[in-house]
Amino acid sequence: MESGAAVCASSSSAETGTLSIRSAVQRSEARITAYVVLMCIMVGSGGLIYGYDLVIAGGMSIMDDFLIKFYPDVHKHKINAKEDNYCKYDNQVFQLFSSSLYLAALPATFFASAVSEKLGRKVSMLLAGLFFICGTIIGTVSQNLAMIITGRSLLGCGIGFSLQAIPMYLVEIAPPNMRGMLNMLCTVYVVIGAMSGNIVNYVADKLHPSGWRLSLGVAGLPALLLTLCSLIVVETPTSLVQRGKLEEAKEVLQKIRGSRDIFGELDELVAQAERSRGTASSWEAYKQLFCERRHRGELVVACLLPFFQQVAGNDAILFYGPFLFKLAGFGDQASLYSAIIIGTVCLLTVSASLFFIDKVGRRHLLLVACIFMVSTQVVIGSLFAALLKGDARKLPRAAGITEVIMVCVFVMSFAGSIGPLAWLIPTEVLSQNVRSAGVSVVVFVNMLFKFLIAQTFLSMLCSFKFGVFFFFAGWGLVIATFVILFLPETSNVPLSEMENVWLSHWFWKNIVYRPSSPQQHQK
């Protein structure tokens, strides 16, 4: 029996090795097709509404008409308060308007995981679009605080579903040597959405008394676009194979690869699906992800990278953007200049990143970005400490110019590194049998810390004052240390070969092991 089992194991191993070699050869020759680009552009449009929804709350929070209708106490405090620049908007109920988006996304992402696993990525994206549409309608016609929070929460459900499905869709449909570039397309959309949201807020602030309804209503356009796109795009081959639709998976592979010779890749997908048969339910996938040794590295990366994204300090820069530009001498047009300049810098950086993200490697991008993010936040914090006293309204000219340059450099560094890579890298490293569950963990951690920061940032700003920038700079050093010591390089590695990345890493090779090893089921 043992001899027979050994022969079977050897035969299976040889067959798997042959499939891997055949698949790897085909993947190395994989070219990007117009069909893949079209699919990624359409799916990436989900980033439009994500970027838009991230910024409209901040802009609406300083609209007097919005505050008078929904937060009269905050408006009264804003008009009459004598506090310094750091404490104008410190109000927990008020902060809930912004943070409710992320709070609703927390449970939504776990429902999205089950939907993506059982019904496919397309269905999750369709449901995301419908949540966005419903949330936009309720928010736009709101007459009281309960309605505005309900609308915001439905938008959060849409974000939970879209962030669970879209990164996974892009990773599974793209050739391995172009995963980074095609995923960055989604980030381009996020930046365009955020830039559009800031400009819409600027216009809406001048439309009295219901300009805030315009800010909420415009979100319906990208929501409708995502809904329509989710009906048009093809399902990913990985999802089709997982659900036993092999013929359809073959047709999709031939379409997106632009070749009829896709059987090596299809065989590898089938082999991966067979190895994942033990994951019979979403609960089983979570159990494997959290309990099995071979997934420990994946779990750590899935939890830490989205956490690092939130503590890198981007929210502090974006929230304080209009005020920073006003201090630099841009006057009453500060919010518009902030939106245009920061948005343009983001867009140019992300667009440039499309061409080198798969060439220079993920780790190098992150390390260089950390150096610049830490340096710029230290400079901004130092300028605030030295020159922003009490209710000062303007910095000296040289300091103002320096401050704007530092803001732009920080935005460039974040937008070209941890911003998009905190989504891309975890999706790359997660094994197929736990990918849907793992992406839900990524979204959960991201939304959890977005919620915590959104709910506490204004209070932290009031307490720490300029120290908040040093706080985030310190986290930048932690991120750099993690990248140097523990983050493996995933650029240009086929998803089916990702296990070897862990097994060749100085630290993780002692933590994980090959699934085919005798200790396969050892915890």
PDB file of N, CA and C in Angstrom, residues 373-466:
ATOM      1  N   MET A 373       7.931  59.551   1.700  1.00  0.00           N
ATOM      2  CA  MET A 373       6.764  59.823   2.541  1.00  0.00           C
ATOM      3  C   MET A 373       7.182  60.253   3.946  1.00  0.00           C
ATOM      4  N   VAL A 374       8.169  59.571   4.499  1.00  0.00           N
ATOM      5  CA  VAL A 374       8.657  59.940   5.832  1.00  0.00           C
ATOM      6  C   VAL A 374       9.272  61.334   5.806  1.00  0.00           C
ATOM      7  N   SER A 375      10.111  61.598   4.830  1.00  0.00           N
ATOM      8  CA  SER A 375      10.802  62.892   4.748  1.00  0.00           C
ATOM      9  C   SER A 375       9.820  64.046   4.609  1.00  0.00           C
ATOM     10  N   THR A 376       8.842  63.893   3.724  1.00  0.00           N
ATOM     11  CA  THR A 376       7.903  64.996   3.486  1.00  0.00           C
ATOM     12  C   THR A 376       7.031  65.271   4.706  1.00  0.00           C
ATOM     13  N   GLN A 377       6.604  64.212   5.409  1.00  0.00           N
ATOM     14  CA  GLN A 377       5.763  64.439   6.587  1.00  0.00           C
ATOM     15  C   GLN A 377       6.554  65.077   7.720  1.00  0.00           C
ATOM     16  N   VAL A 378       7.821  64.729   7.836  1.00  0.00           N
ATOM     17  CA  VAL A 378       8.665  65.378   8.843  1.00  0.00           C
ATOM     18  C   VAL A 378       8.808  66.863   8.529  1.00  0.00           C
ATOM     19  N   VAL A 379       8.997  67.198   7.263  1.00  0.00           N
ATOM     20  CA  VAL A 379       9.131  68.609   6.873  1.00  0.00           C
ATOM     21  C   VAL A 379       7.831  69.365   7.128  1.00  0.00           C
ATOM     22  N   ILE A 380       6.689  68.784   6.722  1.00  0.00           N
ATOM     23  CA  ILE A 380       5.399  69.453   6.938  1.00  0.00           C
ATOM     24  C   ILE A 380       5.136  69.637   8.427  1.00  0.00           C
ATOM     25  N   GLY A 381       5.367  68.590   9.222  1.00  0.00           N
ATOM     26  CA  GLY A 381       5.174  68.700  10.662  1.00  0.00           C
ATOM     27  C   GLY A 381       6.073  69.751  11.281  1.00  0.00           C
ATOM     28  N   SER A 382       7.308  69.847  10.811  1.00  0.00           N
ATOM     29  CA  SER A 382       8.247  70.844  11.337  1.00  0.00           C
ATOM     30  C   SER A 382       7.797  72.258  10.995  1.00  0.00           C
ATOM     31  N   LEU A 383       7.303  72.454   9.772  1.00  0.00           N
ATOM     32  CA  LEU A 383       6.792  73.774   9.378  1.00  0.00           C
ATOM     33  C   LEU A 383       5.604  74.173  10.250  1.00  0.00           C
ATOM     34  N   PHE A 384       4.700  73.218  10.488  1.00  0.00           N
ATOM     35  CA  PHE A 384       3.545  73.495  11.343  1.00  0.00           C
ATOM     36  C   PHE A 384       4.003  73.853  12.754  1.00  0.00           C
ATOM     37  N   ALA A 385       4.956  73.075  13.281  1.00  0.00           N
ATOM     38  CA  ALA A 385       5.427  73.299  14.649  1.00  0.00           C
ATOM     39  C   ALA A 385       6.066  74.668  14.799  1.00  0.00           C
ATOM     40  N   ALA A 386       6.819  75.080  13.795  1.00  0.00           N
ATOM     41  CA  ALA A 386       7.572  76.329  13.901  1.00  0.00           C
ATOM     42  C   ALA A 386       6.753  77.563  13.554  1.00  0.00           C
ATOM     43  N   LEU A 387       5.813  77.418  12.610  1.00  0.00           N
ATOM     44  CA  LEU A 387       5.188  78.620  12.042  1.00  0.00           C
ATOM     45  C   LEU A 387       3.678  78.706  12.209  1.00  0.00           C
ATOM     46  N   LEU A 388       3.002  77.573  12.488  1.00  0.00           N
ATOM     47  CA  LEU A 388       1.542  77.613  12.588  1.00  0.00           C
ATOM     48  C   LEU A 388       1.145  77.745  14.051  1.00  0.00           C
ATOM     49  N   LYS A 389       1.051  78.961  14.515  1.00  0.00           N
ATOM     50  CA  LYS A 389       0.728  79.236  15.910  1.00  0.00           C
ATOM     51  C   LYS A 389      -0.718  79.714  16.033  1.00  0.00           C
ATOM     52  N   GLY A 390      -1.455  79.089  16.968  1.00  0.00           N
ATOM     53  CA  GLY A 390      -2.811  79.546  17.252  1.00  0.00           C
ATOM     54  C   GLY A 390      -3.690  79.564  16.031  1.00  0.00           C
ATOM     55  N   ASP A 391      -4.215  80.766  15.680  1.00  0.00           N
ATOM     56  CA  ASP A 391      -5.129  80.879  14.548  1.00  0.00           C
ATOM     57  C   ASP A 391      -4.452  81.525  13.343  1.00  0.00           C
ATOM     58  N   ALA A 392      -3.168  81.291  13.165  1.00  0.00           N
ATOM     59  CA  ALA A 392      -2.434  81.844  12.020  1.00  0.00           C
ATOM     60  C   ALA A 392      -3.113  81.434  10.724  1.00  0.00           C
ATOM     61  N   ARG A 393      -3.144  82.348   9.770  1.00  0.00           N
ATOM     62  CA  ARG A 393      -3.864  82.104   8.531  1.00  0.00           C
ATOM     63  C   ARG A 393      -2.953  81.984   7.312  1.00  0.00           C
ATOM     64  N   LYS A 394      -1.663  82.231   7.491  1.00  0.00           N
ATOM     65  CA  LYS A 394      -0.781  82.194   6.333  1.00  0.00           C
ATOM     66  C   LYS A 394       0.655  81.939   6.769  1.00  0.00           C
ATOM     67  N   LEU A 395       1.367  81.149   5.970  1.00  0.00           N
ATOM     68  CA  LEU A 395       2.782  80.899   6.207  1.00  0.00           C
ATOM     69  C   LEU A 395       3.620  81.892   5.406  1.00  0.00           C
ATOM     70  N   PRO A 396       4.860  82.140   5.831  1.00  0.00           N
ATOM     71  CA  PRO A 396       5.758  82.942   4.999  1.00  0.00           C
ATOM     72  C   PRO A 396       5.876  82.319   3.608  1.00  0.00           C
ATOM     73  N   ARG A 397       6.154  83.137   2.605  1.00  0.00           N
ATOM     74  CA  ARG A 397       6.125  82.676   1.215  1.00  0.00           C
ATOM     75  C   ARG A 397       7.014  81.447   0.981  1.00  0.00           C
ATOM     76  N   ALA A 398       8.259  81.509   1.441  1.00  0.00           N
ATOM     77  CA  ALA A 398       9.187  80.394   1.215  1.00  0.00           C
ATOM     78  C   ALA A 398       8.674  79.113   1.874  1.00  0.00           C
ATOM     79  N   ALA A 399       8.147  79.252   3.102  1.00  0.00           N
ATOM     80  CA  ALA A 399       7.613  78.086   3.807  1.00  0.00           C
ATOM     81  C   ALA A 399       6.377  77.545   3.097  1.00  0.00           C
ATOM     82  N   GLY A 400       5.537  78.462   2.579  1.00  0.00           N
ATOM     83  CA  GLY A 400       4.336  78.042   1.862  1.00  0.00           C
ATOM     84  C   GLY A 400       4.665  77.255   0.608  1.00  0.00           C
ATOM     85  N   ILE A 401       5.655  77.731  -0.152  1.00  0.00           N
ATOM     86  CA  ILE A 401       6.069  77.023  -1.364  1.00  0.00           C
ATOM     87  C   ILE A 401       6.654  75.656  -1.011  1.00  0.00           C
ATOM     88  N   THR A 402       7.474  75.621   0.032  1.00  0.00           N
ATOM     89  CA  THR A 402       8.061  74.353   0.483  1.00  0.00           C
ATOM     90  C   THR A 402       6.977  73.360   0.871  1.00  0.00           C
ATOM     91  N   GLU A 403       5.985  73.868   1.576  1.00  0.00           N
ATOM     92  CA  GLU A 403       4.891  73.019   2.041  1.00  0.00           C
ATOM     93  C   GLU A 403       4.131  72.404   0.865  1.00  0.00           C
ATOM     94  N   VAL A 404       3.809  73.199  -0.151  1.00  0.00           N
ATOM     95  CA  VAL A 404       3.085  72.695  -1.319  1.00  0.00           C
ATOM     96  C   VAL A 404       3.921  71.648  -2.053  1.00  0.00           C
ATOM     97  N   ILE A 405       5.215  71.896  -2.180  1.00  0.00           N
ATOM     98  CA  ILE A 405       6.103  70.924  -2.832  1.00  0.00           C
ATOM     99  C   ILE A 405       6.117  69.616  -2.048  1.00  0.00           C
ATOM    100  N   MET A 406       6.183  69.707  -0.715  1.00  0.00           N
ATOM    101  CA  MET A 406       6.197  68.505   0.114  1.00  0.00           C
ATOM    102  C   MET A 406       4.894  67.716  -0.040  1.00  0.00           C
ATOM    103  N   VAL A 407       3.770  68.428  -0.100  1.00  0.00           N
ATOM    104  CA  VAL A 407       2.482  67.763  -0.294  1.00  0.00           C
ATOM    105  C   VAL A 407       2.483  66.999  -1.615  1.00  0.00           C
ATOM    106  N   CYS A 408       2.958  67.636  -2.672  1.00  0.00           N
ATOM    107  CA  CYS A 408       2.977  67.000  -3.994  1.00  0.00           C
ATOM    108  C   CYS A 408       3.904  65.787  -4.019  1.00  0.00           C
ATOM    109  N   VAL A 409       5.060  65.894  -3.377  1.00  0.00           N
ATOM    110  CA  VAL A 409       6.000  64.764  -3.338  1.00  0.00           C
ATOM    111  C   VAL A 409       5.397  63.603  -2.552  1.00  0.00           C
ATOM    112  N   PHE A 410       4.737  63.914  -1.432  1.00  0.00           N
ATOM    113  CA  PHE A 410       4.097  62.855  -0.653  1.00  0.00           C
ATOM    114  C   PHE A 410       3.032  62.153  -1.483  1.00  0.00           C
ATOM    115  N   VAL A 411       2.178  62.940  -2.140  1.00  0.00           N
ATOM    116  CA  VAL A 411       1.097  62.364  -2.942  1.00  0.00           C
ATOM    117  C   VAL A 411       1.665  61.481  -4.050  1.00  0.00           C
ATOM    118  N   MET A 412       2.736  61.934  -4.695  1.00  0.00           N
ATOM    119  CA  MET A 412       3.386  61.125  -5.727  1.00  0.00           C
ATOM    120  C   MET A 412       3.872  59.801  -5.149  1.00  0.00           C
ATOM    121  N   SER A 413       4.503  59.864  -3.993  1.00  0.00           N
ATOM    122  CA  SER A 413       5.073  58.666  -3.376  1.00  0.00           C
ATOM    123  C   SER A 413       3.985  57.670  -2.995  1.00  0.00           C
ATOM    124  N   PHE A 414       2.916  58.164  -2.392  1.00  0.00           N
ATOM    125  CA  PHE A 414       1.830  57.287  -1.960  1.00  0.00           C
ATOM    126  C   PHE A 414       1.097  56.693  -3.159  1.00  0.00           C
ATOM    127  N   ALA A 415       0.758  57.540  -4.129  1.00  0.00           N
ATOM    128  CA  ALA A 415      -0.037  57.093  -5.279  1.00  0.00           C
ATOM    129  C   ALA A 415       0.707  56.094  -6.147  1.00  0.00           C
ATOM    130  N   GLY A 416       2.036  56.133  -6.127  1.00  0.00           N
ATOM    131  CA  GLY A 416       2.806  55.214  -6.950  1.00  0.00           C
ATOM    132  C   GLY A 416       3.287  53.985  -6.220  1.00  0.00           C
ATOM    133  N   SER A 417       2.878  53.820  -4.956  1.00  0.00           N
ATOM    134  CA  SER A 417       3.410  52.688  -4.190  1.00  0.00           C
ATOM    135  C   SER A 417       2.354  52.029  -3.307  1.00  0.00           C
ATOM    136  N   ILE A 418       2.355  52.363  -2.015  1.00  0.00           N
ATOM    137  CA  ILE A 418       1.506  51.660  -1.060  1.00  0.00           C
ATOM    138  C   ILE A 418       0.023  51.838  -1.371  1.00  0.00           C
ATOM    139  N   GLY A 419      -0.353  52.954  -2.013  1.00  0.00           N
ATOM    140  CA  GLY A 419      -1.753  53.167  -2.378  1.00  0.00           C
ATOM    141  C   GLY A 419      -2.315  52.007  -3.176  1.00  0.00           C
ATOM    142  N   PRO A 420      -1.780  51.753  -4.394  1.00  0.00           N
ATOM    143  CA  PRO A 420      -2.281  50.621  -5.186  1.00  0.00           C
ATOM    144  C   PRO A 420      -1.714  49.265  -4.774  1.00  0.00           C
ATOM    145  N   LEU A 421      -0.471  49.228  -4.305  1.00  0.00           N
ATOM    146  CA  LEU A 421       0.165  47.938  -4.021  1.00  0.00           C
ATOM    147  C   LEU A 421      -0.436  47.244  -2.804  1.00  0.00           C
ATOM    148  N   ALA A 422      -1.063  47.998  -1.903  1.00  0.00           N
ATOM    149  CA  ALA A 422      -1.725  47.377  -0.751  1.00  0.00           C
ATOM    150  C   ALA A 422      -2.919  46.538  -1.183  1.00  0.00           C
ATOM    151  N   TRP A 423      -3.425  46.785  -2.389  1.00  0.00           N
ATOM    152  CA  TRP A 423      -4.489  45.946  -2.954  1.00  0.00           C
ATOM    153  C   TRP A 423      -3.903  44.853  -3.843  1.00  0.00           C
ATOM    154  N   LEU A 424      -2.910  45.213  -4.636  1.00  0.00           N
ATOM    155  CA  LEU A 424      -2.379  44.276  -5.631  1.00  0.00           C
ATOM    156  C   LEU A 424      -1.613  43.113  -5.001  1.00  0.00           C
ATOM    157  N   ILE A 425      -0.662  43.408  -4.119  1.00  0.00           N
ATOM    158  CA  ILE A 425       0.218  42.359  -3.595  1.00  0.00           C
ATOM    159  C   ILE A 425      -0.552  41.280  -2.821  1.00  0.00           C
ATOM    160  N   PRO A 426      -1.462  41.630  -1.890  1.00  0.00           N
ATOM    161  CA  PRO A 426      -2.202  40.565  -1.205  1.00  0.00           C
ATOM    162  C   PRO A 426      -2.999  39.688  -2.163  1.00  0.00           C
ATOM    163  N   THR A 427      -3.585  40.306  -3.196  1.00  0.00           N
ATOM    164  CA  THR A 427      -4.358  39.522  -4.153  1.00  0.00           C
ATOM    165  C   THR A 427      -3.459  38.581  -4.938  1.00  0.00           C
ATOM    166  N   GLU A 428      -2.225  38.994  -5.184  1.00  0.00           N
ATOM    167  CA  GLU A 428      -1.267  38.143  -5.897  1.00  0.00           C
ATOM    168  C   GLU A 428      -0.834  36.945  -5.059  1.00  0.00           C
ATOM    169  N   VAL A 429      -0.545  37.169  -3.788  1.00  0.00           N
ATOM    170  CA  VAL A 429       0.075  36.108  -2.983  1.00  0.00           C
ATOM    171  C   VAL A 429      -0.924  35.092  -2.449  1.00  0.00           C
ATOM    172  N   LEU A 430      -2.207  35.418  -2.440  1.00  0.00           N
ATOM    173  CA  LEU A 430      -3.196  34.505  -1.877  1.00  0.00           C
ATOM    174  C   LEU A 430      -3.390  33.287  -2.776  1.00  0.00           C
ATOM    175  N   SER A 431      -3.370  32.096  -2.179  1.00  0.00           N
ATOM    176  CA  SER A 431      -3.605  30.860  -2.924  1.00  0.00           C
ATOM    177  C   SER A 431      -5.034  30.827  -3.439  1.00  0.00           C
ATOM    178  N   GLN A 432      -5.234  30.084  -4.524  1.00  0.00           N
ATOM    179  CA  GLN A 432      -6.548  30.072  -5.153  1.00  0.00           C
ATOM    180  C   GLN A 432      -7.639  29.594  -4.208  1.00  0.00           C
ATOM    181  N   ASN A 433      -7.338  28.587  -3.382  1.00  0.00           N
ATOM    182  CA  ASN A 433      -8.371  28.019  -2.523  1.00  0.00           C
ATOM    183  C   ASN A 433      -8.823  28.970  -1.416  1.00  0.00           C
ATOM    184  N   VAL A 434      -8.013  29.997  -1.119  1.00  0.00           N
ATOM    185  CA  VAL A 434      -8.401  30.948  -0.069  1.00  0.00           C
ATOM    186  C   VAL A 434      -8.435  32.384  -0.596  1.00  0.00           C
ATOM    187  N   ARG A 435      -8.345  32.564  -1.925  1.00  0.00           N
ATOM    188  CA  ARG A 435      -8.214  33.915  -2.462  1.00  0.00           C
ATOM    189  C   ARG A 435      -9.443  34.768  -2.166  1.00  0.00           C
ATOM    190  N   SER A 436     -10.626  34.219  -2.390  1.00  0.00           N
ATOM    191  CA  SER A 436     -11.836  35.004  -2.147  1.00  0.00           C
ATOM    192  C   SER A 436     -11.948  35.387  -0.676  1.00  0.00           C
ATOM    193  N   ALA A 437     -11.697  34.421   0.215  1.00  0.00           N
ATOM    194  CA  ALA A 437     -11.730  34.709   1.652  1.00  0.00           C
ATOM    195  C   ALA A 437     -10.632  35.692   2.026  1.00  0.00           C
ATOM    196  N   GLY A 438      -9.450  35.503   1.443  1.00  0.00           N
ATOM    197  CA  GLY A 438      -8.328  36.386   1.759  1.00  0.00           C
ATOM    198  C   GLY A 438      -8.556  37.812   1.325  1.00  0.00           C
ATOM    199  N   VAL A 439      -9.141  37.991   0.146  1.00  0.00           N
ATOM    200  CA  VAL A 439      -9.438  39.349  -0.319  1.00  0.00           C
ATOM    201  C   VAL A 439     -10.445  40.013   0.612  1.00  0.00           C
ATOM    202  N   SER A 440     -11.386  39.234   1.143  1.00  0.00           N
ATOM    203  CA  SER A 440     -12.330  39.795   2.114  1.00  0.00           C
ATOM    204  C   SER A 440     -11.607  40.272   3.366  1.00  0.00           C
ATOM    205  N   VAL A 441     -10.593  39.525   3.787  1.00  0.00           N
ATOM    206  CA  VAL A 441      -9.793  39.952   4.938  1.00  0.00           C
ATOM    207  C   VAL A 441      -9.073  41.256   4.620  1.00  0.00           C
ATOM    208  N   VAL A 442      -8.521  41.356   3.412  1.00  0.00           N
ATOM    209  CA  VAL A 442      -7.842  42.586   2.984  1.00  0.00           C
ATOM    210  C   VAL A 442      -8.796  43.773   3.054  1.00  0.00           C
ATOM    211  N   VAL A 443      -9.987  43.602   2.479  1.00  0.00           N
ATOM    212  CA  VAL A 443     -10.970  44.689   2.477  1.00  0.00           C
ATOM    213  C   VAL A 443     -11.407  45.013   3.898  1.00  0.00           C
ATOM    214  N   PHE A 444     -11.626  43.970   4.717  1.00  0.00           N
ATOM    215  CA  PHE A 444     -12.060  44.184   6.099  1.00  0.00           C
ATOM    216  C   PHE A 444     -11.036  45.010   6.870  1.00  0.00           C
ATOM    217  N   VAL A 445      -9.768  44.611   6.788  1.00  0.00           N
ATOM    218  CA  VAL A 445      -8.716  45.346   7.504  1.00  0.00           C
ATOM    219  C   VAL A 445      -8.629  46.777   6.993  1.00  0.00           C
ATOM    220  N   ASN A 446      -8.688  46.942   5.675  1.00  0.00           N
ATOM    221  CA  ASN A 446      -8.610  48.279   5.091  1.00  0.00           C
ATOM    222  C   ASN A 446      -9.756  49.158   5.571  1.00  0.00           C
ATOM    223  N   MET A 447     -10.976  48.625   5.496  1.00  0.00           N
ATOM    224  CA  MET A 447     -12.145  49.412   5.897  1.00  0.00           C
ATOM    225  C   MET A 447     -12.176  49.648   7.406  1.00  0.00           C
ATOM    226  N   LEU A 448     -11.725  48.650   8.192  1.00  0.00           N
ATOM    227  CA  LEU A 448     -11.705  48.806   9.644  1.00  0.00           C
ATOM    228  C   LEU A 448     -10.828  49.983  10.045  1.00  0.00           C
ATOM    229  N   PHE A 449      -9.629  50.042   9.483  1.00  0.00           N
ATOM    230  CA  PHE A 449      -8.721  51.122   9.869  1.00  0.00           C
ATOM    231  C   PHE A 449      -9.072  52.439   9.192  1.00  0.00           C
ATOM    232  N   LYS A 450      -9.717  52.371   8.034  1.00  0.00           N
ATOM    233  CA  LYS A 450     -10.262  53.605   7.463  1.00  0.00           C
ATOM    234  C   LYS A 450     -11.329  54.175   8.397  1.00  0.00           C
ATOM    235  N   PHE A 451     -12.194  53.281   8.912  1.00  0.00           N
ATOM    236  CA  PHE A 451     -13.238  53.713   9.838  1.00  0.00           C
ATOM    237  C   PHE A 451     -12.628  54.302  11.103  1.00  0.00           C
ATOM    238  N   LEU A 452     -11.652  53.599  11.685  1.00  0.00           N
ATOM    239  CA  LEU A 452     -11.045  54.076  12.929  1.00  0.00           C
ATOM    240  C   LEU A 452     -10.348  55.420  12.731  1.00  0.00           C
ATOM    241  N   ILE A 453      -9.648  55.566  11.606  1.00  0.00           N
ATOM    242  CA  ILE A 453      -8.949  56.828  11.354  1.00  0.00           C
ATOM    243  C   ILE A 453      -9.942  57.940  11.043  1.00  0.00           C
ATOM    244  N   ALA A 454     -10.977  57.615  10.231  1.00  0.00           N
ATOM    245  CA  ALA A 454     -11.984  58.633   9.924  1.00  0.00           C
ATOM    246  C   ALA A 454     -12.719  59.082  11.181  1.00  0.00           C
ATOM    247  N   GLN A 455     -12.955  58.141  12.109  1.00  0.00           N
ATOM    248  CA  GLN A 455     -13.701  58.453  13.321  1.00  0.00           C
ATOM    249  C   GLN A 455     -12.849  59.168  14.361  1.00  0.00           C
ATOM    250  N   THR A 456     -11.536  58.989  14.292  1.00  0.00           N
ATOM    251  CA  THR A 456     -10.672  59.565  15.333  1.00  0.00           C
ATOM    252  C   THR A 456      -9.719  60.639  14.826  1.00  0.00           C
ATOM    253  N   PHE A 457      -9.604  60.793  13.500  1.00  0.00           N
ATOM    254  CA  PHE A 457      -8.566  61.669  12.970  1.00  0.00           C
ATOM    255  C   PHE A 457      -8.723  63.110  13.430  1.00  0.00           C
ATOM    256  N   LEU A 458      -9.950  63.636  13.383  1.00  0.00           N
ATOM    257  CA  LEU A 458     -10.140  65.037  13.771  1.00  0.00           C
ATOM    258  C   LEU A 458      -9.829  65.239  15.254  1.00  0.00           C
ATOM    259  N   SER A 459     -10.202  64.258  16.077  1.00  0.00           N
ATOM    260  CA  SER A 459      -9.868  64.338  17.500  1.00  0.00           C
ATOM    261  C   SER A 459      -8.365  64.209  17.705  1.00  0.00           C
ATOM    262  N   MET A 460      -7.738  63.313  16.952  1.00  0.00           N
ATOM    263  CA  MET A 460      -6.293  63.136  17.048  1.00  0.00           C
ATOM    264  C   MET A 460      -5.574  64.401  16.591  1.00  0.00           C
ATOM    265  N   LEU A 461      -6.097  65.026  15.538  1.00  0.00           N
ATOM    266  CA  LEU A 461      -5.508  66.264  15.035  1.00  0.00           C
ATOM    267  C   LEU A 461      -5.593  67.360  16.091  1.00  0.00           C
ATOM    268  N   CYS A 462      -6.731  67.415  16.787  1.00  0.00           N
ATOM    269  CA  CYS A 462      -6.928  68.426  17.824  1.00  0.00           C
ATOM    270  C   CYS A 462      -5.984  68.183  19.005  1.00  0.00           C
ATOM    271  N   SER A 463      -5.718  66.902  19.315  1.00  0.00           N
ATOM    272  CA  SER A 463      -4.860  66.578  20.459  1.00  0.00           C
ATOM    273  C   SER A 463      -3.375  66.630  20.111  1.00  0.00           C
ATOM    274  N   PHE A 464      -3.019  66.011  18.979  1.00  0.00           N
ATOM    275  CA  PHE A 464      -1.606  65.931  18.594  1.00  0.00           C
ATOM    276  C   PHE A 464      -1.103  67.206  17.937  1.00  0.00           C
ATOM    277  N   LYS A 465      -2.032  67.950  17.303  1.00  0.00           N
ATOM    278  CA  LYS A 465      -1.680  69.134  16.505  1.00  0.00           C
ATOM    279  C   LYS A 465      -0.654  68.745  15.433  1.00  0.00           C
ATOM    280  N   PHE A 466       0.443  69.477  15.301  1.00  0.00           N
ATOM    281  CA  PHE A 466       1.421  69.171  14.253  1.00  0.00           C
ATOM    282  C   PHE A 466       2.047  67.794  14.431  1.00  0.00           C
TER     283      PHE A 466
END
